[in-house]
Amino acid sequence: MGEPHAYGGASAPASDWGDDRMTEITREMLLDLHQRMVRIRIFEEEAGRLSEAGRIPGALHLYVGEEAVAAGVMAHLEAADQITSTHRGHGHLVAKGGDLRQMYAELFGREAGYCKGKGGSMHIADLDLGMLGANGIVGGGPPIAVGAAFSNKYRKTQNVSCCFFGDGASNEGTFHEAANIAALYRLPIVFVCENNGFGEFTRQDRHQAIQDVADRAGSYGMPGVIVDGMDVTAVYEAAGEAIARARRGEGPTLLECKTYRFFDHVGVRGMGMVYRTDDEVLQWKRRDPIATFEERLQEMGILAADQAAAIHERVLFEVREAIAFAENSPPPDPSVLLEDVYTLAAGGGR
Amino acid sequence: MTAPESAARRLPYVMAVNEAITQLMREDPAVFLAGEDVALYGSVFGISRNLLAEFGPERVVDTPIAEAGIMGLGIGAAATGLRPIIDIMFMDFMTVCMDQLVNQAAKMKYMFGGKARLPLTIHTMAGGGRSMAAQHSQSLEAWFCHVPGLKVVMPSGAYEAKGLMVAAVRDDNPVIVVNQKALLGASAPVPEDLYEIPLGVANIVRPGSNFTIVALGAMVPEALKAAETLAEDGLDVEVIDPRTLQPFDTGTVVASVRKTHRALVAHEAVRFGGLGAEIAAQIQEEAFDHLDAPVGRVGAPFSPVPFSPVLESHYVPTAETIVTEVRRLLGRQA
């Protein structure tokens, strides 16, 4: 059964890897990580504006502040590696290489969207990219990610699945069942806990009696690792180890990334709220995963300030182009309402 | 399509299910079976006996008691190229994995704009008659028929059990196979070949001219017995076995009622909100002018399934219940 507690549970050290560690990551990868984060940030900020302006229907759960987690994990994955996501799923798909036009078209509920306008923000998916869906049910993803991992092992591929979930979802029974099965069968899976400190609007200390979700890993017989989820290189390094371990057939890891949601659970606002202080938000914003990373890249001589600004500008252009495409694309025809409830048999019947 | 009487080999229901799974696993390496005690123990009902020896632990998988986890395992595996059979030991236990089944499996195809394909079979055991009381005896098929994206089959005998299982596993959608404990020992002619009973097609088990009984699962043999008794009243009863409950073959039922002008639906599930209500509604919508009597419904009374054999024998509908209700509908004394 492997080596439980290989990384320790509660005693696992929080990551404190400095710039010297970053030298082990290639310059190319550092820029890749930066680019992934910027794409998520700008995608989400623009989506938030559109939502507030009433141009996008329904609810949006924005990923701003947590970009280092998706970027650091997804940089290790290929298309055939699967992920399950959460209600806060745009960032995961952007980081996995999702097409921005199809993503925005879906947020607008248009025919050209990833889900032909039938899923929306909470069900955005790209199975060809191994993105098995954002999920409107907290805790809905872990059992499905276990199924994908089972499938990878059964089919003898070298692929892994990564299950993104929050501190809130770690209280769902599905997480417990999934973690137990994954460890029991030594499945190639990484449970990536995005601990942003809140289950919806309830602070972590009011929804669970532990501080570190990673504490739970040992009880399933898997290592639990804690990293600074605002530090993309820390996430990248730790995810790399966990994913490599899974690929080697050594079983699952619970990787807890301590992060923070700059906006609200749903929508944009985020400040002036009863459930957290503005001071707390500002403190976390000082640790903005993109701004702090850009400072480090600048110090390392990898990315000058004007170069970073040019990247933001280019991504913003790409995002706005995707928005224009989406908003100008047609809505689904009402005749498709009953299509795709079932997969039709080859003969056309069901 | 009825069991050919020429097929001399008779097989108990439970062995028909076992044979279906065995042959499907031989046919397609993507098929695997996972569930509680399905491998080493061969399932508490015997449906997977000998499978572990033939196919090994990679394809016949004992799971923890974790229905949501098991269901999710099936969903994730189905979405990534496998063709799982997930065994949920008792239908009552489906309540423990309702999110995975109803919010995830049933909706993935539609929510993702048609891109997901979910060839997932859920095999479960429903019904009473064995004094297993309120948490191991329910018939909850109506719940699942209410959820777009799911298919539901309910075999009425060994022949149907094998053929519907094959169709379920070969289908590219989540299909729930509702077997019933009361039928497990019942034998019928079962072809040795791997045959398929098409989903969504009802079977006229007994042709008749002036009364239609639509019977679900274990109520089919009861309806056939009732038909013999009612023949003494001068009724020539047609018995229809829908075989698939979702999608439901309304056409066959309506055509029958247009001919017989009178109908009753019999199922073991609680009568209130059961499939009988839906089928009766469809009959009156499609054949109102042909009806000479109200559409009757036979089902369990509105209580949990009791434990005591005496109480349970009053709970589960039988041929006698059906006869009594038909006579009441026609205004005749028993």
XYZ file of C-alpha atoms in Angstrom:
684
model
C 0.000 0.000 0.000
C 2.852 2.405 -0.565
C 4.124 4.695 2.128
C 1.383 6.535 3.946
C 2.315 9.880 5.416
C 5.319 10.092 3.107
C 4.999 13.853 3.218
C 3.504 13.943 6.674
C 0.048 15.223 7.378
C -0.339 18.247 9.596
C 3.418 18.466 9.941
C 4.002 18.875 6.233
C 6.012 22.034 5.756
C 4.389 24.924 4.001
C 6.292 25.639 0.857
C 8.858 28.382 1.175
C 10.854 27.930 -1.958
C 12.686 31.035 -3.020
C 14.101 32.225 -6.314
C 16.986 29.768 -6.176
C 14.431 27.000 -6.504
C 12.913 28.753 -9.476
C 16.175 28.402 -11.359
C 15.376 24.704 -11.683
C 12.339 25.594 -13.733
C 13.198 26.528 -17.281
C 12.793 30.083 -18.428
C 10.348 28.830 -21.006
C 8.193 27.195 -18.332
C 8.275 30.296 -16.117
C 6.894 32.321 -19.001
C 4.363 29.603 -19.720
C 3.120 29.716 -16.117
C 2.912 33.490 -16.277
C 0.985 33.415 -19.494
C -1.517 30.853 -18.157
C -2.199 33.017 -15.110
C -2.606 36.203 -17.098
C -5.025 34.523 -19.469
C -7.169 33.353 -16.552
C -7.075 36.750 -14.836
C -8.101 38.746 -17.859
C -10.687 36.193 -18.948
C -12.291 36.401 -15.509
C -12.091 40.171 -15.076
C -13.753 40.705 -18.427
C -16.368 38.049 -17.655
C -17.088 39.837 -14.375
C -17.610 43.142 -16.160
C -19.947 41.535 -18.665
C -21.909 39.905 -15.879
C -22.250 43.133 -13.913
C -23.394 44.886 -17.072
C -26.066 42.242 -17.484
C -24.667 41.034 -20.779
C -24.003 37.468 -19.526
C -26.973 35.604 -17.996
C -26.878 33.421 -14.892
C -24.339 33.083 -12.108
C -20.558 33.447 -12.433
C -18.078 32.093 -9.910
C -14.815 33.816 -10.700
C -11.333 32.403 -10.177
C -9.456 35.677 -9.697
C -6.801 35.313 -6.987
C -6.465 31.540 -7.395
C -4.718 31.516 -10.789
C -1.455 30.039 -9.507
C -3.184 26.775 -8.647
C -4.681 26.042 -12.059
C -1.556 27.249 -13.870
C 0.892 25.338 -11.693
C -0.993 22.061 -11.969
C -2.082 22.247 -15.584
C 1.449 22.978 -16.826
C 2.183 19.288 -16.126
C -0.812 17.863 -17.953
C -1.391 16.861 -21.524
C -4.774 16.716 -23.229
C -5.236 13.035 -22.421
C -4.835 13.739 -18.692
C -8.256 14.468 -17.258
C -9.400 17.012 -14.731
C -12.644 17.470 -12.880
C -13.468 21.005 -11.946
C -15.800 22.947 -9.699
C -18.425 25.654 -9.938
C -15.397 27.987 -10.161
C -14.205 26.287 -13.299
C -13.270 28.845 -15.964
C -9.692 29.076 -14.750
C -9.193 25.342 -15.002
C -10.329 25.229 -18.610
C -8.340 28.313 -19.610
C -5.232 26.801 -18.017
C -5.833 23.481 -19.749
C -5.811 25.240 -23.091
C -9.510 25.888 -23.571
C -10.602 27.915 -26.567
C -11.549 31.397 -25.388
C -14.098 31.971 -28.150
C -15.991 28.801 -27.334
C -15.762 29.596 -23.635
C -17.227 33.063 -24.000
C -19.858 31.836 -26.435
C -20.919 29.390 -23.736
C -21.057 32.103 -21.067
C -23.289 34.079 -23.400
C -25.452 30.976 -23.973
C -24.725 30.847 -27.686
C -24.796 27.993 -30.158
C -21.048 28.306 -30.793
C -20.322 27.697 -27.119
C -18.515 24.673 -25.747
C -21.848 23.196 -24.689
C -23.959 24.731 -27.466
C -25.414 27.059 -24.863
C -26.900 24.227 -22.820
C -24.417 24.237 -19.962
C -23.226 27.758 -19.236
C -20.580 28.818 -16.775
C -21.176 26.025 -14.290
C -21.013 23.175 -16.789
C -18.329 24.332 -19.147
C -16.403 21.322 -20.428
C -14.069 20.132 -23.151
C -13.777 16.369 -23.171
C -11.242 16.447 -25.986
C -8.969 18.426 -23.668
C -9.682 16.036 -20.795
C -11.728 18.680 -19.004
C -14.594 16.616 -17.644
C -16.672 19.579 -16.685
C -17.126 22.390 -14.276
C -19.684 21.204 -11.779
C -22.644 22.843 -10.136
C -22.619 20.381 -7.260
C -19.987 20.966 -4.573
C -18.249 17.607 -4.209
C -19.649 16.319 -7.483
C -16.245 15.996 -9.116
C -14.121 13.728 -6.893
C -15.909 10.430 -7.639
C -15.813 11.184 -11.369
C -12.106 11.983 -11.246
C -11.591 8.646 -9.518
C -13.454 7.001 -12.381
C -11.181 8.664 -14.917
C -8.135 7.514 -12.930
C -9.551 4.008 -12.777
C -10.009 4.129 -16.529
C -6.413 5.269 -17.058
C -5.132 2.400 -14.969
C -7.507 -0.100 -16.595
C -6.472 0.990 -20.089
C -2.808 0.978 -19.011
C -2.190 4.527 -20.149
C 0.312 6.739 -18.351
C -2.328 9.397 -17.872
C -3.414 10.886 -14.592
C -6.523 12.685 -13.472
C -6.499 15.772 -11.293
C -9.473 16.534 -9.128
C -9.916 20.187 -8.217
C -12.083 20.868 -5.194
C -12.337 23.385 -2.396
C -12.131 23.407 1.363
C -15.924 23.406 1.301
C -16.104 20.262 -0.827
C -13.709 18.495 1.504
C -16.655 18.187 3.887
C -18.807 16.352 1.369
C -19.102 12.588 1.721
C -18.201 12.181 -1.933
C -14.700 13.469 -1.217
C -14.266 10.868 1.500
C -15.534 8.042 -0.695
C -13.403 9.126 -3.630
C -10.225 9.527 -1.572
C -10.680 6.134 0.047
C -11.229 4.351 -3.261
C -8.333 6.175 -4.940
C -5.897 5.194 -2.199
C -7.235 1.640 -1.948
C -6.698 0.996 -5.658
C -3.531 3.157 -5.855
C -5.088 5.123 -8.675
C -3.163 7.712 -10.711
C -4.905 10.794 -9.360
C -4.036 14.009 -7.580
C -6.619 15.640 -5.344
C -5.929 19.350 -5.660
C -7.592 21.208 -2.823
C -7.996 24.900 -3.570
C -8.354 26.063 -0.004
C -9.518 29.635 -0.468
C -10.655 29.877 3.126
C -14.376 29.875 2.431
C -17.139 27.445 1.611
C -19.348 29.861 -0.280
C -19.728 32.619 2.354
C -18.720 30.556 5.388
C -15.193 30.900 6.688
C -13.200 27.720 7.023
C -13.091 27.869 10.840
C -16.871 27.865 10.806
C -17.188 24.840 8.493
C -14.461 22.472 9.663
C -12.453 21.976 12.842
C -9.100 21.644 11.093
C -6.932 24.246 9.407
C -5.270 22.000 6.897
C -7.385 19.831 4.636
C -4.156 17.949 3.932
C -4.445 16.546 7.476
C -7.091 14.235 6.095
C -4.765 12.633 3.556
C -3.007 10.383 6.043
C -6.270 8.853 7.154
C -6.790 7.557 3.613
C -3.238 6.286 3.281
C -2.046 8.945 0.891
C 0.478 11.736 1.303
C -0.810 15.205 2.038
C 1.184 18.201 0.855
C 0.597 21.851 1.655
C 1.792 24.586 -0.648
C 1.413 28.305 -0.942
C -1.294 28.564 -3.536
C -0.351 32.167 -4.281
C 3.089 31.046 -5.475
C 2.868 29.492 -8.914
C 6.320 27.935 -8.783
C 5.549 26.301 -5.449
C 2.376 24.838 -6.890
C 4.227 23.804 -10.040
C 6.942 21.979 -8.087
C 4.590 20.205 -5.704
C 2.094 19.281 -8.417
C 4.977 17.957 -10.497
C 6.003 15.593 -7.733
C 2.455 14.435 -7.071
C 1.672 13.928 -10.749
C 4.948 12.105 -11.376
C 4.182 9.879 -8.412
C 0.759 9.111 -9.859
C 2.237 8.385 -13.277
C 4.695 5.985 -11.681
C 1.766 4.024 -10.302
C 2.457 4.983 -6.703
C -1.049 6.247 -6.073
C -2.826 9.433 -5.143
C -1.675 12.571 -3.369
C -3.698 15.279 -1.690
C -2.175 18.614 -2.629
C -3.589 21.494 -0.614
C -3.009 24.932 -2.088
C -3.628 27.808 0.299
C -5.178 30.497 -1.774
C -7.775 33.252 -1.678
C -10.781 34.377 -3.659
C -10.435 38.085 -4.489
C -14.040 38.352 -5.665
C -17.158 36.989 -4.016
C -18.349 33.411 -4.018
C -20.579 34.446 -6.878
C -20.260 37.589 -8.917
C -17.593 40.254 -8.541
C -18.004 42.457 -5.488
C -15.839 40.852 -2.814
C -15.300 43.945 -0.647
C -17.534 45.442 2.026
C -18.934 42.049 2.938
C -20.106 40.720 6.316
C -18.259 37.437 6.028
C -14.745 38.890 5.709
C -13.005 42.208 6.281
C -11.700 44.473 3.570
C -8.398 44.499 5.404
C -8.114 40.754 4.975
C -8.870 41.021 1.274
C -6.248 43.743 0.850
C -3.655 41.682 2.696
C -4.211 38.777 0.342
C -4.188 41.072 -2.666
C -0.692 42.136 -1.675
C 0.207 38.517 -2.370
C -1.424 38.607 -5.799
C -0.027 35.539 -7.571
C 0.528 37.401 -10.832
C 1.956 40.675 -9.514
C 4.357 38.939 -7.141
C 5.475 36.532 -9.827
C 6.095 39.371 -12.261
C 8.279 41.082 -9.665
C 10.329 37.925 -9.323
C 10.595 37.432 -13.076
C 11.744 41.013 -13.387
C 14.406 40.532 -10.696
C 15.590 37.412 -12.476
C 15.852 39.320 -15.724
C 13.352 37.047 -17.415
C 10.503 39.444 -17.970
C 10.814 43.226 -17.913
C 7.903 45.355 -16.778
C 7.124 46.558 -20.266
C 7.259 43.013 -21.590
C 4.774 41.921 -18.937
C 2.527 44.827 -19.841
C 2.704 43.810 -23.479
C 1.587 40.286 -22.560
C -1.392 41.665 -20.643
C -2.260 43.823 -23.590
C -2.020 40.964 -26.045
C -4.172 38.680 -23.873
C -6.708 41.445 -23.357
C -6.912 41.866 -27.112
C -7.423 38.130 -27.546
C -10.082 38.061 -24.839
C -11.961 41.031 -26.263
C -11.832 39.456 -29.691
C -13.323 36.276 -28.193
C -16.027 38.317 -26.471
C -16.917 40.094 -29.703
C -17.084 36.773 -31.500
C -19.290 35.306 -28.779
C -21.645 38.227 -28.427
C -22.149 38.427 -32.180
C -22.754 34.700 -32.581
C -26.325 33.407 -32.801
C -28.251 31.908 -29.890
C -29.276 28.260 -30.198
C -32.342 27.579 -32.273
C -35.265 26.498 -30.074
C -35.527 23.363 -32.207
C -32.425 21.940 -30.483
C -34.066 21.986 -27.047
C -34.578 18.228 -26.977
C -31.360 17.273 -28.731
C -28.556 15.534 -26.863
C -30.623 14.296 -23.936
C -29.523 10.838 -25.077
C -26.831 9.423 -27.288
C -28.698 8.005 -30.244
C -28.112 4.480 -31.424
C -26.387 4.055 -34.769
C -29.779 3.523 -36.386
C -31.061 6.873 -35.124
C -33.416 5.483 -32.491
C -32.851 5.730 -28.797
C -40.119 -11.087 -29.425
C -40.795 -13.747 -26.827
C -38.615 -16.514 -25.527
C -38.602 -19.248 -28.128
C -40.114 -22.325 -26.537
C -37.902 -24.379 -28.833
C -34.891 -23.222 -26.834
C -34.972 -26.250 -24.605
C -32.506 -24.928 -22.093
C -34.191 -23.378 -19.096
C -32.204 -21.058 -16.874
C -33.056 -19.405 -13.564
C -33.277 -15.619 -13.738
C -30.156 -15.092 -11.658
C -28.115 -17.292 -13.989
C -29.472 -15.462 -17.013
C -28.100 -12.217 -15.594
C -24.824 -13.939 -14.818
C -24.589 -15.343 -18.330
C -25.333 -11.955 -19.883
C -22.531 -10.273 -17.942
C -20.115 -13.122 -18.680
C -20.766 -13.065 -22.404
C -20.656 -9.254 -22.562
C -17.276 -9.251 -20.832
C -15.982 -11.859 -23.265
C -17.251 -9.774 -26.157
C -15.868 -6.385 -25.122
C -12.717 -5.806 -23.052
C -14.026 -2.339 -22.131
C -16.801 -3.930 -20.051
C -16.076 -4.352 -16.353
C -18.168 -4.960 -13.267
C -17.727 -3.050 -10.021
C -19.726 -3.151 -6.822
C -19.915 -4.306 -3.256
C -19.006 -7.996 -2.922
C -19.285 -8.698 -6.634
C -15.852 -10.289 -7.030
C -14.674 -12.674 -4.334
C -18.149 -13.323 -2.945
C -19.830 -13.383 -6.362
C -22.539 -10.919 -5.255
C -25.014 -11.525 -2.470
C -27.558 -12.505 -5.113
C -25.149 -14.618 -7.156
C -25.289 -12.508 -10.301
C -21.482 -12.405 -10.607
C -20.608 -15.909 -9.495
C -17.447 -17.255 -11.213
C -16.690 -13.955 -12.920
C -13.601 -13.226 -10.835
C -12.048 -16.544 -11.804
C -12.572 -15.899 -15.505
C -11.815 -12.196 -15.762
C -9.580 -11.352 -12.807
C -9.672 -8.531 -10.279
C -8.991 -5.795 -12.842
C -12.373 -6.392 -14.471
C -14.414 -7.735 -11.577
C -13.897 -5.179 -8.877
C -14.848 -5.405 -5.231
C -15.485 -1.910 -3.928
C -15.785 -0.356 -0.508
C -19.325 0.276 0.689
C -19.449 3.692 -0.930
C -22.291 4.011 -3.401
C -21.541 7.584 -4.473
C -17.904 6.674 -4.977
C -18.783 3.555 -6.946
C -21.260 5.429 -9.119
C -18.726 8.168 -9.787
C -16.154 5.525 -10.647
C -18.557 4.245 -13.267
C -19.305 7.715 -14.607
C -15.672 8.752 -14.917
C -14.762 5.434 -16.503
C -17.669 5.600 -18.953
C -16.799 9.165 -19.933
C -13.239 8.083 -20.738
C -13.837 5.106 -22.957
C -14.900 2.168 -20.788
C -18.283 0.437 -20.563
C -18.871 -0.135 -16.845
C -21.511 -2.232 -15.133
C -22.031 -0.782 -11.677
C -23.842 -2.968 -9.189
C -25.831 -1.193 -6.512
C -26.737 -4.131 -4.335
C -30.223 -3.006 -3.312
C -32.266 -0.370 -5.085
C -32.769 1.324 -1.726
C -29.034 2.104 -1.748
C -29.473 4.207 -4.866
C -30.584 6.968 -2.526
C -26.984 7.197 -1.317
C -25.660 8.040 -4.776
C -28.457 10.182 -6.166
C -26.245 13.192 -6.929
C -23.835 11.152 -8.980
C -26.633 9.440 -10.859
C -29.164 12.236 -11.258
C -27.060 15.413 -11.367
C -23.958 13.985 -12.992
C -24.580 10.860 -15.090
C -28.010 11.799 -16.403
C -27.081 15.337 -17.365
C -23.523 15.144 -18.641
C -24.507 14.517 -22.240
C -26.935 17.419 -22.402
C -25.032 19.894 -20.235
C -21.900 19.413 -22.318
C -23.701 20.080 -25.577
C -23.844 16.444 -26.615
C -20.120 15.787 -26.457
C -20.142 13.277 -23.618
C -20.956 9.648 -24.219
C -21.834 7.665 -21.146
C -22.180 3.915 -21.757
C -22.941 3.126 -18.142
C -25.119 0.293 -16.846
C -26.387 0.354 -13.294
C -27.615 -3.018 -12.116
C -29.728 -3.120 -8.997
C -32.171 -5.308 -7.112
C -35.619 -4.074 -6.152
C -38.817 -5.327 -4.627
C -40.144 -7.163 -1.631
C -41.298 -10.648 -0.787
C -38.316 -11.706 1.272
C -38.993 -10.033 4.613
C -36.121 -7.663 4.083
C -38.210 -4.766 5.398
C -38.328 -1.088 4.606
C -34.724 -0.373 3.553
C -34.075 -3.409 1.354
C -37.340 -3.888 -0.529
C -38.344 -0.708 -2.304
C -39.378 -0.271 -5.920
C -38.180 3.206 -6.855
C -38.212 2.925 -10.644
C -40.625 5.844 -11.083
C -38.050 8.238 -9.595
C -35.530 7.413 -12.295
C -38.056 7.455 -15.134
C -38.661 11.082 -14.152
C -35.071 12.097 -14.931
C -34.268 12.993 -18.545
C -31.003 11.335 -19.551
C -31.600 8.041 -17.782
C -33.069 4.872 -19.244
C -34.769 2.256 -17.087
C -35.498 -1.386 -17.826
C -37.419 -3.843 -15.664
C -37.245 -7.465 -16.807
C -40.168 -9.773 -16.085
C -38.365 -13.104 -16.396
C -35.097 -14.870 -17.169
C -35.348 -14.385 -20.932
C -35.916 -10.662 -20.530
C -33.245 -10.419 -17.832
C -30.521 -11.568 -20.202
C -31.685 -9.765 -23.319
C -32.313 -6.448 -21.592
C -28.991 -6.620 -19.740
C -27.223 -7.048 -23.064
C -29.095 -4.121 -24.593
C -28.381 -1.973 -21.534
C -24.648 -2.604 -21.613
C -24.407 -2.033 -25.362
C -26.353 1.233 -25.100
C -24.329 4.448 -25.005
C -26.431 6.010 -22.234
C -26.819 5.437 -18.506
C -29.283 2.557 -18.203
C -30.650 1.320 -14.892
C -31.476 -2.378 -14.889
C -34.064 -2.982 -12.178
C -34.128 -6.662 -11.332
C -36.426 -7.986 -8.667
C -35.537 -10.384 -5.896
C -38.854 -12.181 -6.234
C -37.941 -13.278 -9.749
C -34.388 -14.515 -9.147
C -35.324 -18.176 -8.891
C -37.816 -18.197 -11.763
C -36.679 -20.230 -14.750
C -37.510 -19.776 -18.400
C -36.110 -20.820 -21.746
C -33.010 -18.701 -22.328
C -31.007 -18.932 -25.562
C -27.322 -19.609 -25.066
C -26.384 -16.997 -27.669
C -25.736 -13.396 -26.815
C -29.048 -11.862 -27.829
C -30.435 -8.401 -27.284
C -33.961 -7.257 -26.488
C -34.344 -3.776 -27.975
C -34.906 -0.953 -25.490
C -38.143 0.963 -25.710
C -40.176 -1.875 -27.198
C -43.012 -3.474 -25.240
C -43.948 -7.133 -25.502
C -47.496 -8.458 -25.747
C -47.095 -11.458 -23.490
C -50.658 -12.682 -23.862
C -52.901 -11.420 -26.627
C -56.482 -10.638 -25.678
C -59.484 -8.787 -27.004
C -61.409 -7.003 -24.275
C -59.141 -5.970 -21.393
C -55.537 -4.735 -21.232
C -53.256 -5.235 -18.258
C -49.937 -3.388 -18.405
C -47.722 -5.166 -15.883
C -44.243 -4.169 -14.753
C -41.508 -6.661 -13.905
C -42.631 -9.232 -11.360
C -46.246 -8.228 -11.908
C -46.159 -9.847 -15.362
C -46.427 -13.437 -14.056
C -49.083 -12.230 -11.602
C -51.027 -10.603 -14.423
C -50.867 -13.819 -16.444
C -52.333 -15.727 -13.501
C -54.998 -13.045 -13.097
C -55.835 -13.346 -16.794
C -56.593 -17.064 -16.313
C -58.963 -16.292 -13.444
C -60.629 -13.442 -15.297
C -61.228 -15.712 -18.268
C -63.871 -17.325 -16.046
C -65.635 -13.936 -16.047
C -65.626 -13.967 -19.825
C -62.743 -11.532 -20.091
C -60.114 -12.082 -22.762
C -57.188 -10.238 -21.188
C -54.217 -8.875 -23.108
C -51.088 -8.658 -20.947
C -48.406 -6.173 -21.960
C -44.887 -6.172 -20.528
C -43.306 -2.775 -21.307
C -39.835 -4.247 -20.580
C -38.358 -0.748 -20.822
C -39.929 1.886 -18.591
C -37.902 4.801 -19.959
C -38.246 5.315 -22.896
C -41.789 3.978 -22.589
C -43.522 2.272 -25.504
C -46.785 4.231 -25.356
C -47.728 3.148 -28.869
C -48.119 -0.547 -28.072
C -50.173 0.179 -24.958
C -52.466 2.670 -26.674
C -53.029 0.382 -29.657
C -54.044 -2.355 -27.259
C -56.483 -0.160 -25.344
C -58.090 1.075 -28.555
C -58.843 -2.573 -29.206
C -59.869 -3.688 -25.705
C -61.407 -0.434 -24.407
C -60.408 -1.167 -20.814
C -57.072 -1.121 -19.034
C -55.272 -1.535 -15.745
C -51.629 -0.953 -14.813
C -50.006 -3.171 -12.197
C -46.715 -2.576 -10.433
C -45.133 -3.432 -7.136
C -44.148 0.149 -6.365
C -46.309 2.352 -4.179
C -49.390 3.303 -6.169
C -49.285 7.060 -5.472
C -47.020 8.718 -8.013
C -46.019 5.375 -9.471
C -45.580 4.541 -13.149
C -49.251 3.550 -13.216
C -50.234 7.193 -12.893
C -48.111 8.160 -15.888
C -49.267 5.249 -18.030
C -52.933 5.854 -17.143
C -52.522 9.521 -18.055
C -51.003 8.627 -21.409
C -53.818 6.174 -22.129
C -56.515 8.764 -21.437
C -54.673 11.361 -23.507
C -54.271 9.069 -26.499
C -57.344 6.811 -26.289
C -59.978 8.652 -24.248
C -62.766 8.044 -26.750
C -62.008 4.342 -26.780
C -62.306 3.846 -23.025
C -65.339 2.097 -21.561
C -64.104 2.255 -17.958
C -61.638 4.222 -15.845
C -58.016 3.073 -16.187
C -57.226 1.071 -13.070
C -54.039 0.984 -11.067
C -52.674 -1.727 -8.828
C -49.690 -0.941 -6.639
C -48.473 -1.174 -3.100
C -50.320 0.821 -0.442
C -48.826 4.068 0.844
C -46.530 2.776 3.559
C -42.948 1.591 3.862
C -42.470 -2.105 3.065
C -43.207 -4.063 6.277
C -41.052 -6.819 7.713
C -43.480 -9.441 8.999
C -44.331 -12.010 6.315
C -47.995 -11.617 7.232
C -47.916 -7.863 6.728
C -45.749 -8.083 3.620
C -48.109 -10.561 1.999
C -50.808 -7.918 2.325
C -48.475 -5.274 0.939
C -47.034 -6.689 -2.281
C -49.712 -6.896 -4.993
C -50.540 -10.341 -6.371
C -52.714 -11.933 -9.029
C -55.605 -11.769 -6.566
C -55.140 -8.038 -6.064
C -55.248 -7.572 -9.811
C -58.370 -9.732 -10.221
C -60.171 -7.865 -7.457
C -59.311 -4.478 -8.952
C -60.335 -5.495 -12.473
C -63.694 -6.749 -11.180
C -64.192 -3.557 -9.166
C -63.471 -1.447 -12.244
C -66.028 -3.361 -14.244
C -68.589 -3.090 -11.477
C -68.658 -6.799 -10.865
C -68.671 -8.623 -7.551
C -65.683 -10.715 -6.690
